[in-house]
mmCIF file of C-alpha atoms in Angstrom:
data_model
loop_
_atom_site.group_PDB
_atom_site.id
_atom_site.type_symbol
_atom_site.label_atom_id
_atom_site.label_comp_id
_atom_site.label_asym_id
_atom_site.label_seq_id
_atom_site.Cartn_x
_atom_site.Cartn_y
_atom_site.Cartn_z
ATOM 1 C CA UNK A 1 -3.758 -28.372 18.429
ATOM 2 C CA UNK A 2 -0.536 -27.713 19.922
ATOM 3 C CA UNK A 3 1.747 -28.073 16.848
ATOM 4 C CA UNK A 4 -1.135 -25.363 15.114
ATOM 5 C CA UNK A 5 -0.771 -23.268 17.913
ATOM 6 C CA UNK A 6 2.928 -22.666 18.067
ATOM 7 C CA UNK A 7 2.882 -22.396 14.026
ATOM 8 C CA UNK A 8 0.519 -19.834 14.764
ATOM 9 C CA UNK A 9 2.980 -17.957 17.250
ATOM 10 C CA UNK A 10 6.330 -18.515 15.269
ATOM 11 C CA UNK A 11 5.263 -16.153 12.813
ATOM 12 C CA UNK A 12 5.075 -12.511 14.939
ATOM 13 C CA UNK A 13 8.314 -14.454 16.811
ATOM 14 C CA UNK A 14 10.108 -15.045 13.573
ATOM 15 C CA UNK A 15 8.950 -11.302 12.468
ATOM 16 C CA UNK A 16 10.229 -9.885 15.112
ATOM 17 C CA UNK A 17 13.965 -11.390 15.088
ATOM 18 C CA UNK A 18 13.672 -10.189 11.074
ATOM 19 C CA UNK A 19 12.868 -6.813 12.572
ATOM 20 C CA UNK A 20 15.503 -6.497 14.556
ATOM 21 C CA UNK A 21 17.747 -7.924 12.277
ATOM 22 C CA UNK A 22 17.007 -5.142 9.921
ATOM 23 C CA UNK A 23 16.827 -2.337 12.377
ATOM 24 C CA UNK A 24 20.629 -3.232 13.435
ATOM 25 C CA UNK A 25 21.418 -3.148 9.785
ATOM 26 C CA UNK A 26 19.406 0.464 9.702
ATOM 27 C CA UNK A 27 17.553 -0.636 6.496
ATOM 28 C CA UNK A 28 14.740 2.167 5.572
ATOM 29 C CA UNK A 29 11.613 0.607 7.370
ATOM 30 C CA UNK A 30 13.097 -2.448 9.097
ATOM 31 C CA UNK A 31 10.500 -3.644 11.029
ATOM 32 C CA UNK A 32 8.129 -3.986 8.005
ATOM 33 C CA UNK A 33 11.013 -5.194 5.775
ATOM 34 C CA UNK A 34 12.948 -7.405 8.206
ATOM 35 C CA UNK A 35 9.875 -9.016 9.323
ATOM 36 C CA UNK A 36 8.591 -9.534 6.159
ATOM 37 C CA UNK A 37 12.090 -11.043 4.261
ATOM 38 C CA UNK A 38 12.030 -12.961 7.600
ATOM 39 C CA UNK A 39 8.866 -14.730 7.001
ATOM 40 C CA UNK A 40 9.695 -15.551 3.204
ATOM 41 C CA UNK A 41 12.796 -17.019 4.453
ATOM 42 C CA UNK A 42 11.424 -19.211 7.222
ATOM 43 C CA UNK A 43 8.468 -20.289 4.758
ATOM 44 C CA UNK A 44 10.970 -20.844 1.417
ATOM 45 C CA UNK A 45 12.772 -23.519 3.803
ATOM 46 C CA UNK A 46 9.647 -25.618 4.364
ATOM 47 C CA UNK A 47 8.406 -24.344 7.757
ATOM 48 C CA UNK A 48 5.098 -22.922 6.379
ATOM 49 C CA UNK A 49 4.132 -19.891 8.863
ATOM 50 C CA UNK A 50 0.646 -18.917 8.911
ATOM 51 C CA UNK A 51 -0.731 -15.397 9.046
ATOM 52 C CA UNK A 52 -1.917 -14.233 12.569
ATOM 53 C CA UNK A 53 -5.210 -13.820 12.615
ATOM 54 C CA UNK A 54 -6.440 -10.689 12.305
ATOM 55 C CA UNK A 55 -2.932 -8.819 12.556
ATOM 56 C CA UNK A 56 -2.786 -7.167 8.624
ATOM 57 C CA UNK A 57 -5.800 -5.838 10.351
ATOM 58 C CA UNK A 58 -4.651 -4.469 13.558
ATOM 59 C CA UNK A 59 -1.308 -3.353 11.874
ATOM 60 C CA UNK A 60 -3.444 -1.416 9.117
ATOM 61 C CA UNK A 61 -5.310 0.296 12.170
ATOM 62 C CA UNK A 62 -2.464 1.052 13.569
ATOM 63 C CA UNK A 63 -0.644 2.828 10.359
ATOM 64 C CA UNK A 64 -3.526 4.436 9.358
ATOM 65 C CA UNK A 65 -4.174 6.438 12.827
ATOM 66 C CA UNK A 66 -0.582 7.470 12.409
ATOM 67 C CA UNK A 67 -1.075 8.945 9.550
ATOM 68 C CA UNK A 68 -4.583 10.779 9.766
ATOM 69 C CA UNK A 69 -3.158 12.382 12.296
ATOM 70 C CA UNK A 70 -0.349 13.937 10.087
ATOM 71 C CA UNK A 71 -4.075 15.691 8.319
ATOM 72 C CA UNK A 72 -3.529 19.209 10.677
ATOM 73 C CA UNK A 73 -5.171 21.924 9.666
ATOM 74 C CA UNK A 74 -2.401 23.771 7.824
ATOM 75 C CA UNK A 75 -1.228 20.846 6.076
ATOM 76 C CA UNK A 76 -5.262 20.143 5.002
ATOM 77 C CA UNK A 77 -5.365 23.838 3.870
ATOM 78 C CA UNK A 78 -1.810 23.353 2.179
ATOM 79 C CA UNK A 79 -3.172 19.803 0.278
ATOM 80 C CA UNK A 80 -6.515 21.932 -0.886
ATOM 81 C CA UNK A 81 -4.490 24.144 -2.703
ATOM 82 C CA UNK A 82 -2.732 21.389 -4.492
ATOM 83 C CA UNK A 83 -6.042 19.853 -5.631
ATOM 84 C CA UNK A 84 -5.498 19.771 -9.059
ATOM 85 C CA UNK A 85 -1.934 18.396 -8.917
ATOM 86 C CA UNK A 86 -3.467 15.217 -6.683
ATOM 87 C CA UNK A 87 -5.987 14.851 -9.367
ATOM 88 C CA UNK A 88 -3.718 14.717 -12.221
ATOM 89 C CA UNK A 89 -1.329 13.077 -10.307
ATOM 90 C CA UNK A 90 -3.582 10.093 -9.519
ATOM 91 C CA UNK A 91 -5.016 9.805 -13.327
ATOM 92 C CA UNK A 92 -1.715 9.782 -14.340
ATOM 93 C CA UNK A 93 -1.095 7.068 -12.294
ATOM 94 C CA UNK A 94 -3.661 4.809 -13.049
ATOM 95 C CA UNK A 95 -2.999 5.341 -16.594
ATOM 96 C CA UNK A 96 -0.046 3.727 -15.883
ATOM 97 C CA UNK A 97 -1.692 0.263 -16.594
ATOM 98 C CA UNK A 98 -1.591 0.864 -19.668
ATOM 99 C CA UNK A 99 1.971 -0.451 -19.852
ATOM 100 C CA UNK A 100 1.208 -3.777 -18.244
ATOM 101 C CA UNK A 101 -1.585 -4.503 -20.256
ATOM 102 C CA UNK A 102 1.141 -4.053 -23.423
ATOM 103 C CA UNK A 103 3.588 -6.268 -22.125
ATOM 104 C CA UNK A 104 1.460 -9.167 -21.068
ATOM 105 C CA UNK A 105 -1.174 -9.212 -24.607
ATOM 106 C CA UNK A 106 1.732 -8.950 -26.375
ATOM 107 C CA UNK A 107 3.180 -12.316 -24.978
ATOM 108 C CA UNK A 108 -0.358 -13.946 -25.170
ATOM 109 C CA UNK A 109 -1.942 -13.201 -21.941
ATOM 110 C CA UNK A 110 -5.139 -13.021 -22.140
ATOM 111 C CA UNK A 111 -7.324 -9.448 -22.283
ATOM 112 C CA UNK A 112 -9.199 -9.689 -18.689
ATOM 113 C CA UNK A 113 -6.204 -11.547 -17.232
ATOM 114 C CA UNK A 114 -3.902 -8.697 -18.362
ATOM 115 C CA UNK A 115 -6.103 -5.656 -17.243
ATOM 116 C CA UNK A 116 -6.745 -6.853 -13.784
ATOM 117 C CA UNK A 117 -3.284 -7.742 -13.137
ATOM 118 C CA UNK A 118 -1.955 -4.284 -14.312
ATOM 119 C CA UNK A 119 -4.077 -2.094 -11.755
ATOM 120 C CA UNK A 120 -2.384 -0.521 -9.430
ATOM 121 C CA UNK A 121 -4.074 -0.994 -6.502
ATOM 122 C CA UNK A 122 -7.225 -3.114 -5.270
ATOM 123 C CA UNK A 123 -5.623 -6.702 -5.477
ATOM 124 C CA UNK A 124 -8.287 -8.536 -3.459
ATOM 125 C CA UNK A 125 -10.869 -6.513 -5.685
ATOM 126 C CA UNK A 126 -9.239 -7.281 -8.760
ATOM 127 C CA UNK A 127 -9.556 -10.957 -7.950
ATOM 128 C CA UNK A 128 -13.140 -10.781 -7.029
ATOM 129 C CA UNK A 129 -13.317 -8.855 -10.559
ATOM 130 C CA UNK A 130 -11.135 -11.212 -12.412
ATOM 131 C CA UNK A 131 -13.147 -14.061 -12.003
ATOM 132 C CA UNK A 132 -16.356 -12.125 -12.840
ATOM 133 C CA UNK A 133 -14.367 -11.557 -16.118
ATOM 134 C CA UNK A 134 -13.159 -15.533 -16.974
ATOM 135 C CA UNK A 135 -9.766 -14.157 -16.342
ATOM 136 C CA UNK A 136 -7.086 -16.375 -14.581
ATOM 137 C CA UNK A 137 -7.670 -15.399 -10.853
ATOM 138 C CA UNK A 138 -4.370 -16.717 -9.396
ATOM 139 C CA UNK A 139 -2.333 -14.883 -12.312
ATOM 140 C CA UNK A 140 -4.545 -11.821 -11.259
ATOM 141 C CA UNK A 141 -3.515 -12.812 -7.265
ATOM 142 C CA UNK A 142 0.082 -13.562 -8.198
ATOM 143 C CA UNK A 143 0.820 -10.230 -10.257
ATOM 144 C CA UNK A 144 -0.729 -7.797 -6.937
ATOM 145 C CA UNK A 145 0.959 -9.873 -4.585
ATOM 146 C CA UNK A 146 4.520 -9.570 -6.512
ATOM 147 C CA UNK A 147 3.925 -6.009 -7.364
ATOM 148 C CA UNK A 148 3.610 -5.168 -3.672
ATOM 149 C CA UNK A 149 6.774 -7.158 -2.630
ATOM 150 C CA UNK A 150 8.334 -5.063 -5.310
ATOM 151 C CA UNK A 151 7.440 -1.866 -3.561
ATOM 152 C CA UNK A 152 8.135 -2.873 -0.167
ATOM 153 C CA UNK A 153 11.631 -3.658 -1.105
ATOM 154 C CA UNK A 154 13.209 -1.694 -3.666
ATOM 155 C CA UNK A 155 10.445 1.937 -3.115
ATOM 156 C CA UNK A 156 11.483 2.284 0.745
ATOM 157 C CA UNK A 157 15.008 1.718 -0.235
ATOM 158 C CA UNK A 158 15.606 3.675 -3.319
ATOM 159 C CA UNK A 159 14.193 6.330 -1.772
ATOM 160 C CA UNK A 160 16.782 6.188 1.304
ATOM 161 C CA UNK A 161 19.540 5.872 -0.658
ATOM 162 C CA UNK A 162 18.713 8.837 -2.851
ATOM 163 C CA UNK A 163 17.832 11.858 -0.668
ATOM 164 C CA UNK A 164 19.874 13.222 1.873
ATOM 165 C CA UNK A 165 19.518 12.652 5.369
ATOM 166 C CA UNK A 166 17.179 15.214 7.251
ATOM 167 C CA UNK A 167 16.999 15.623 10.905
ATOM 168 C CA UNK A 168 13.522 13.713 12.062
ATOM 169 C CA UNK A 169 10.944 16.907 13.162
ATOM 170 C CA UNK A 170 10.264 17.478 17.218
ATOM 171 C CA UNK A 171 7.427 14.567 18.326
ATOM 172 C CA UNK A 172 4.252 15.173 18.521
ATOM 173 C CA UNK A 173 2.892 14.929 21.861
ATOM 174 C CA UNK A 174 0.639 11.860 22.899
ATOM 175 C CA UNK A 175 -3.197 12.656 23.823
ATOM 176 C CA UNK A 176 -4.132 9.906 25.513
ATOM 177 C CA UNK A 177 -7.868 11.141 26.011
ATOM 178 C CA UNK A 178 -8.161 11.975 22.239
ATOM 179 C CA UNK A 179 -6.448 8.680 21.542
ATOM 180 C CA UNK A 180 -8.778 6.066 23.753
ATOM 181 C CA UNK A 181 -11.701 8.076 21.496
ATOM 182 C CA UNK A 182 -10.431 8.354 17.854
ATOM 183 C CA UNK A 183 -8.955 4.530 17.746
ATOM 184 C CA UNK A 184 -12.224 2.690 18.883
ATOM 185 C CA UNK A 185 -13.970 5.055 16.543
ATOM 186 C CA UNK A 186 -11.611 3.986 13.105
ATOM 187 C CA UNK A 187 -11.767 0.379 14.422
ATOM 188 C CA UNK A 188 -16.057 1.295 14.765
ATOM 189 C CA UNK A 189 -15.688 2.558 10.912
ATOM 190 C CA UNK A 190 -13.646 0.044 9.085
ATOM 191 C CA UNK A 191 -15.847 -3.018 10.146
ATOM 192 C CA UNK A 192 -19.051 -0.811 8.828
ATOM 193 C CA UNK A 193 -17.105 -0.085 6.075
ATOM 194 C CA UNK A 194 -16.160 -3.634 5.495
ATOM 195 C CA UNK A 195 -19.748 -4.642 6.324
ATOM 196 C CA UNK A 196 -20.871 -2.436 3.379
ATOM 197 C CA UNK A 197 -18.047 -3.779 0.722
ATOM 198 C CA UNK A 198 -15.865 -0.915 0.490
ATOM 199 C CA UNK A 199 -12.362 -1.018 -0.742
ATOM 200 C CA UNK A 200 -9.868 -1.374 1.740
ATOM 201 C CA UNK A 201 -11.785 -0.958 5.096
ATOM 202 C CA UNK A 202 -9.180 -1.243 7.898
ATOM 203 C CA UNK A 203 -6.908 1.285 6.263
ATOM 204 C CA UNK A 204 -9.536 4.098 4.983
ATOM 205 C CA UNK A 205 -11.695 3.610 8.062
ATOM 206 C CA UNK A 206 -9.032 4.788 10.675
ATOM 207 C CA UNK A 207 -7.264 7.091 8.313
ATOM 208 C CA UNK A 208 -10.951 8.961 7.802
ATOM 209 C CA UNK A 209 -12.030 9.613 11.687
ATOM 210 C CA UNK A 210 -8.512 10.622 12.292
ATOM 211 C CA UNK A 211 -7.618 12.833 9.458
ATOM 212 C CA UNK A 212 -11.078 14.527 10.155
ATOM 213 C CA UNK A 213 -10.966 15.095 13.504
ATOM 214 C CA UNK A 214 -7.318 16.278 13.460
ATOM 215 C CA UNK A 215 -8.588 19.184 10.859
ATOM 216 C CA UNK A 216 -11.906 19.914 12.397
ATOM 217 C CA UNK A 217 -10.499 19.862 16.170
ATOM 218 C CA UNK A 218 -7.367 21.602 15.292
ATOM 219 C CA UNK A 219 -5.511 18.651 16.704
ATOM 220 C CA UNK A 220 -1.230 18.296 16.734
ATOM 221 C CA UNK A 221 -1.059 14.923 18.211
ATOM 222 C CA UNK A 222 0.433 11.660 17.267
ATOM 223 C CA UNK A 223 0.754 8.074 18.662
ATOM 224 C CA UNK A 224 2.905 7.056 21.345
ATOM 225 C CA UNK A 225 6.291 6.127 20.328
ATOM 226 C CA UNK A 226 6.668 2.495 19.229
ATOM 227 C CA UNK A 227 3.546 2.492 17.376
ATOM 228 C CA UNK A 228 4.623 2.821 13.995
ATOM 229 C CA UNK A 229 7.037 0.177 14.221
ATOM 230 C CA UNK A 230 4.163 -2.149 16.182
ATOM 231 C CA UNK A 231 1.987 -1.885 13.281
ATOM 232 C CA UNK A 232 5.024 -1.935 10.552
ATOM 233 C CA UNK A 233 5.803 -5.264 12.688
ATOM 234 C CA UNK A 234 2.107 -6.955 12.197
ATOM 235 C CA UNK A 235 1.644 -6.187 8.590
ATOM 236 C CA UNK A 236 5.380 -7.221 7.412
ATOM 237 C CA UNK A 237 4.143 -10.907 9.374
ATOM 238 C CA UNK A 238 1.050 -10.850 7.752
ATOM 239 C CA UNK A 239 2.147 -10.034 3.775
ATOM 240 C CA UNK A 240 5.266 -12.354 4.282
ATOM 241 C CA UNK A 241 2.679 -15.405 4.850
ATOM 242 C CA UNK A 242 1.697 -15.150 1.016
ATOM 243 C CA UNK A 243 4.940 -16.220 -0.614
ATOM 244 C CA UNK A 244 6.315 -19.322 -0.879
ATOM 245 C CA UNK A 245 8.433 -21.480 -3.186
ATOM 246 C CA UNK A 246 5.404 -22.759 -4.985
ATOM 247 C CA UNK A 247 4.816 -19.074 -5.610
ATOM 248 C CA UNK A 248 8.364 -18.078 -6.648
ATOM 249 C CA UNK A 249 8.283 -21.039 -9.328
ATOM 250 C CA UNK A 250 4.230 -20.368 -10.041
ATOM 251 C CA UNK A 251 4.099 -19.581 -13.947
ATOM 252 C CA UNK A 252 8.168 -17.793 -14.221
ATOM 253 C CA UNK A 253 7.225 -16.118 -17.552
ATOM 254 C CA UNK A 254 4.281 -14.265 -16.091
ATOM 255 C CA UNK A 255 6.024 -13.378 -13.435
ATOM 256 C CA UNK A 256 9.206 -11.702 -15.333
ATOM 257 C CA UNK A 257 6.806 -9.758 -17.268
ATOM 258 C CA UNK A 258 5.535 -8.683 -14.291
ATOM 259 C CA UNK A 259 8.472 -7.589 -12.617
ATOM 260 C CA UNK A 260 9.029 -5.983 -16.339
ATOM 261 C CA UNK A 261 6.259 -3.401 -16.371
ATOM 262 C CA UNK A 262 6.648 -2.872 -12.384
ATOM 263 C CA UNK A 263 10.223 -1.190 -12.957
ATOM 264 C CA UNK A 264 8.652 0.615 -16.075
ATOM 265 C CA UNK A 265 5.091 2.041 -14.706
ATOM 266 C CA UNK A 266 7.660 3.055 -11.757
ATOM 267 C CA UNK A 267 10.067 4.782 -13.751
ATOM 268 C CA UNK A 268 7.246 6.566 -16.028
ATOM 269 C CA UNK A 269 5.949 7.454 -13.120
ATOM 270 C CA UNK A 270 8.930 8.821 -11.482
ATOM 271 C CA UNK A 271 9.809 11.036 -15.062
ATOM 272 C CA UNK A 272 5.911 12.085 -15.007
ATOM 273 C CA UNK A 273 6.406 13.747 -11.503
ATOM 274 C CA UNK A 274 9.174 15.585 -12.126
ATOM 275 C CA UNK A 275 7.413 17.073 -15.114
ATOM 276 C CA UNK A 276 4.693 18.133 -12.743
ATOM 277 C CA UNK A 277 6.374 19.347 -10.168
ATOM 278 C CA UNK A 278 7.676 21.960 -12.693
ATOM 279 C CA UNK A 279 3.784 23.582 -12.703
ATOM 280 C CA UNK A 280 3.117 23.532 -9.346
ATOM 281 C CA UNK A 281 5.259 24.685 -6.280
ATOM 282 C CA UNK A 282 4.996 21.401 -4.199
ATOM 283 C CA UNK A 283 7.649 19.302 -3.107
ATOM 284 C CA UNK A 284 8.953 16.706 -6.401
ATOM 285 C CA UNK A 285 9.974 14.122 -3.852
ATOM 286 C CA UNK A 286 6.608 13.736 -2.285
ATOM 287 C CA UNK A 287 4.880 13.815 -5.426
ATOM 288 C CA UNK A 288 6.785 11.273 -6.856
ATOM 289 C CA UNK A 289 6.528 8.973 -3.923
ATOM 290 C CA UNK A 290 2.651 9.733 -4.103
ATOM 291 C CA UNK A 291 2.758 8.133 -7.956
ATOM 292 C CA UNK A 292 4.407 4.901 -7.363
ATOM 293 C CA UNK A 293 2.564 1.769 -7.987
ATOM 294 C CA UNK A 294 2.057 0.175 -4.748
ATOM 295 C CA UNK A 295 -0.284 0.026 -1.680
ATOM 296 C CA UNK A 296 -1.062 3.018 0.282
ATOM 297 C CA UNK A 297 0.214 1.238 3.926
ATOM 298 C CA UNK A 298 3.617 0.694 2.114
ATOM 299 C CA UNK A 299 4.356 4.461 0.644
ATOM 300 C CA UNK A 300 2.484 6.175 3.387
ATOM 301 C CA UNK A 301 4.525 4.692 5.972
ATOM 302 C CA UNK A 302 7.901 5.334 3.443
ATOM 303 C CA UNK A 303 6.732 9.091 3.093
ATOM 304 C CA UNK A 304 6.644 9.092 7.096
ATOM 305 C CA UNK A 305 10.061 7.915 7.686
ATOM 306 C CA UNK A 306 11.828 10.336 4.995
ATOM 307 C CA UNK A 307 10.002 12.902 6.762
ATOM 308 C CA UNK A 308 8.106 13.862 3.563
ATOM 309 C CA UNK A 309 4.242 14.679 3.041
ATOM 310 C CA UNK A 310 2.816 12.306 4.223
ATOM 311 C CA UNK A 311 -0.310 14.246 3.794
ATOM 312 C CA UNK A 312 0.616 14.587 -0.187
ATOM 313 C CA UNK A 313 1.189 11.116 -0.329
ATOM 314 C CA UNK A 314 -1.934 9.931 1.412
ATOM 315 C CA UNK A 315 -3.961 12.237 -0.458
ATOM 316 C CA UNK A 316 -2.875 10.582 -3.979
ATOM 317 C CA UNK A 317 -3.110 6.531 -2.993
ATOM 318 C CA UNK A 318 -6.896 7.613 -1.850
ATOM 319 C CA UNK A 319 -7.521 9.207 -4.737
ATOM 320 C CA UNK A 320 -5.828 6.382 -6.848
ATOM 321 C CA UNK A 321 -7.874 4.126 -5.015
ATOM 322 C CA UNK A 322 -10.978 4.847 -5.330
ATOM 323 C CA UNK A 323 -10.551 5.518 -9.534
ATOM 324 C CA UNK A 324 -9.275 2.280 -9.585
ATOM 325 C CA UNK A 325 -12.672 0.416 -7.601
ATOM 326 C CA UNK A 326 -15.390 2.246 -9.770
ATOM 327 C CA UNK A 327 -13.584 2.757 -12.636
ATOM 328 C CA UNK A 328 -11.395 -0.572 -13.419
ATOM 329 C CA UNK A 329 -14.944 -2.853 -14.452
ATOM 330 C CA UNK A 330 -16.727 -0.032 -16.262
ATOM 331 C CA UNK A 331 -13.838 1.199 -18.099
ATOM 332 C CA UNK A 332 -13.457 -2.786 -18.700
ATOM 333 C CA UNK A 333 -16.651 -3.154 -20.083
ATOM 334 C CA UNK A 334 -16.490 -0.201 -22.923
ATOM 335 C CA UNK A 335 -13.315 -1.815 -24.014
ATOM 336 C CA UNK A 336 -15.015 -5.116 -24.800
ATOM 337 C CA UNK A 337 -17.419 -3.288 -25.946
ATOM 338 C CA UNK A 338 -15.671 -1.265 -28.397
ATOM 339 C CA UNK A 339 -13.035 -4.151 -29.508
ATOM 340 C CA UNK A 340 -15.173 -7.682 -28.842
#
């Protein structure tokens, strides 16, 4: 019990060091990037690190309050008028797929194995779906989980190294009264929401109350400082406890391909909103940020540090989301359908 115990508490301690490590080094979000490369690390030597219990969760909370409260009421007024950039934009996106499922039939992979592995977005869903299919589940697992790793390290990065450095805008001040009510009332939403099946609960549940009671209430308030980097902290811990060497040398083929169509859907979708962001007067950087492949935690939180729309960004992962949960098994099903 002891020995499972202090397993238990290496991880947020060997986070943490990897955190600081980073932040030193001023890497673009160290304490979800340190922590995370620290885990891998630790758990590619042997020591196998388990995930905290319940602390993807609590980080996910965390992020998400931060940024629902970036949803003021100019900046929702500013994202309405964009409406039909975020739609396009996210279509586009999820298009994307497209390219994954070319590169892995055309080395043999089979169809339902190829077309859940190449959504962007949804990877528990996509298991769940994968095996409803007679796909290869841990192919499925393995292509999400690499995808994301992808993101974390080379989106935050790239992105950093690119654009010029802007000064970061005055705080927002710290409502402690609005606080003690809207983060009990996200935490209240995602288990419903999680209770009733829905994609993504602990991020989209926060996010929601948050986001709608900064536009309704007219609010200009943020968390306390240290709580981005608290939750940045728990879910680099938690997403560094799914690799391993046994996943590193898990199928190598596959997972080149992967890494193959990752680069490409990013760059397409990189050249894609450029072209966009000739139509519409909104900011290219954002919108391009908004259209990588990856999980909404990882390029919300990048879109926050850069000091970019976070708003824009936001807007386009939900979106992108929720195409990809009720459209990914119908749009499955025609295709059978149309090519047994």
């Amino acid at each position: 019990m002891w020995l499972g115990r202090a397993k238990l508490w290496s991880t947020p301690l060997v986070g943490l060091v990897g955190g600081w490590l980073a932040s030193l080094a001023d890497w673009p979000l160290p304490w979800m990037v340190g922590s995370l490369l620290a885990v891998i690390l630790v758990r590619c030597s042997g020591w196998m690190l388990v995930e905290l219990p319940g602390g993807r969760q609590t980080g996910q909370w965390i992020v998400a309050s931060a940024i629902g409260l970036h949803f003021t009421a100019p900046v929702f007024e500013q994202i309405l008028g964009y409406w039909w950039v975020i739609i396009l934009g996210s279509c586009i996106t999820v298009m994307l797929c497209l390219i994954g499922i070319g590169v892995l039939r055309r080395s043999g992979v089979d169809r339902a194995t190829a077309y859940f592995a190449s959504m962007p977005g949804g990877a528990s869903e996509m298991v769940v779906l994968a095996l409803r299919h007679q796909a290869e589940p841990a192919k499925v697992a393995a292509a999400h989980s690499l995808r994301l790793l992808m993101v974390v390290l080379i989106v935050p990065a790239l992105f950093t190294l690119t654009l010029p450095e802007t000064p970061a805008p005055e705080p927002d001040s710290t409502h402690w009264g609005w606080l003690a009510l809207l983060m009990p009332l996200g935490a209240g939403l995602a288990m419903l929401w999680r209770r009733l099946g829905q994609p993504n609960p602990w991020m989209l549940g926060p996010l929601t109350v948050c986001a709608v009671a900064s536009v309704w209430f007219d609010l200009d308030i943020a968390l306390p400082a240290g709580g981005g980097e608290l939750g940045q902290w728990l879910i680099g811990c938690a997403l560094g406890c799914h690799f391993d060497r046994k996943f590193f040398r898990s199928a190598p083929a596959f997972m080149l391909r992967v890494v193959l169509f990752t680069l490409l859907a990013m760059l397409v979708a990189a050249l894609c909103a450029e072209v966009l962001s000739w139509f519409a007067a909104v900011d290219d950087i954002s919108l391009m940020l908004g259209m990588m492949p990856g999980g909404i935690t990882e390029l919300c939180l990048t879109a926050e540090a850069l000091h970019l729309s976070v708003a824009l960004v936001t807007a386009l992962q939900v979106l992108r989301l929720f195409l990809v949960m009720f459209l990914a098994e119908p749009a499955f099903r025609l295709w059978t359908r149309l090519q047994p």
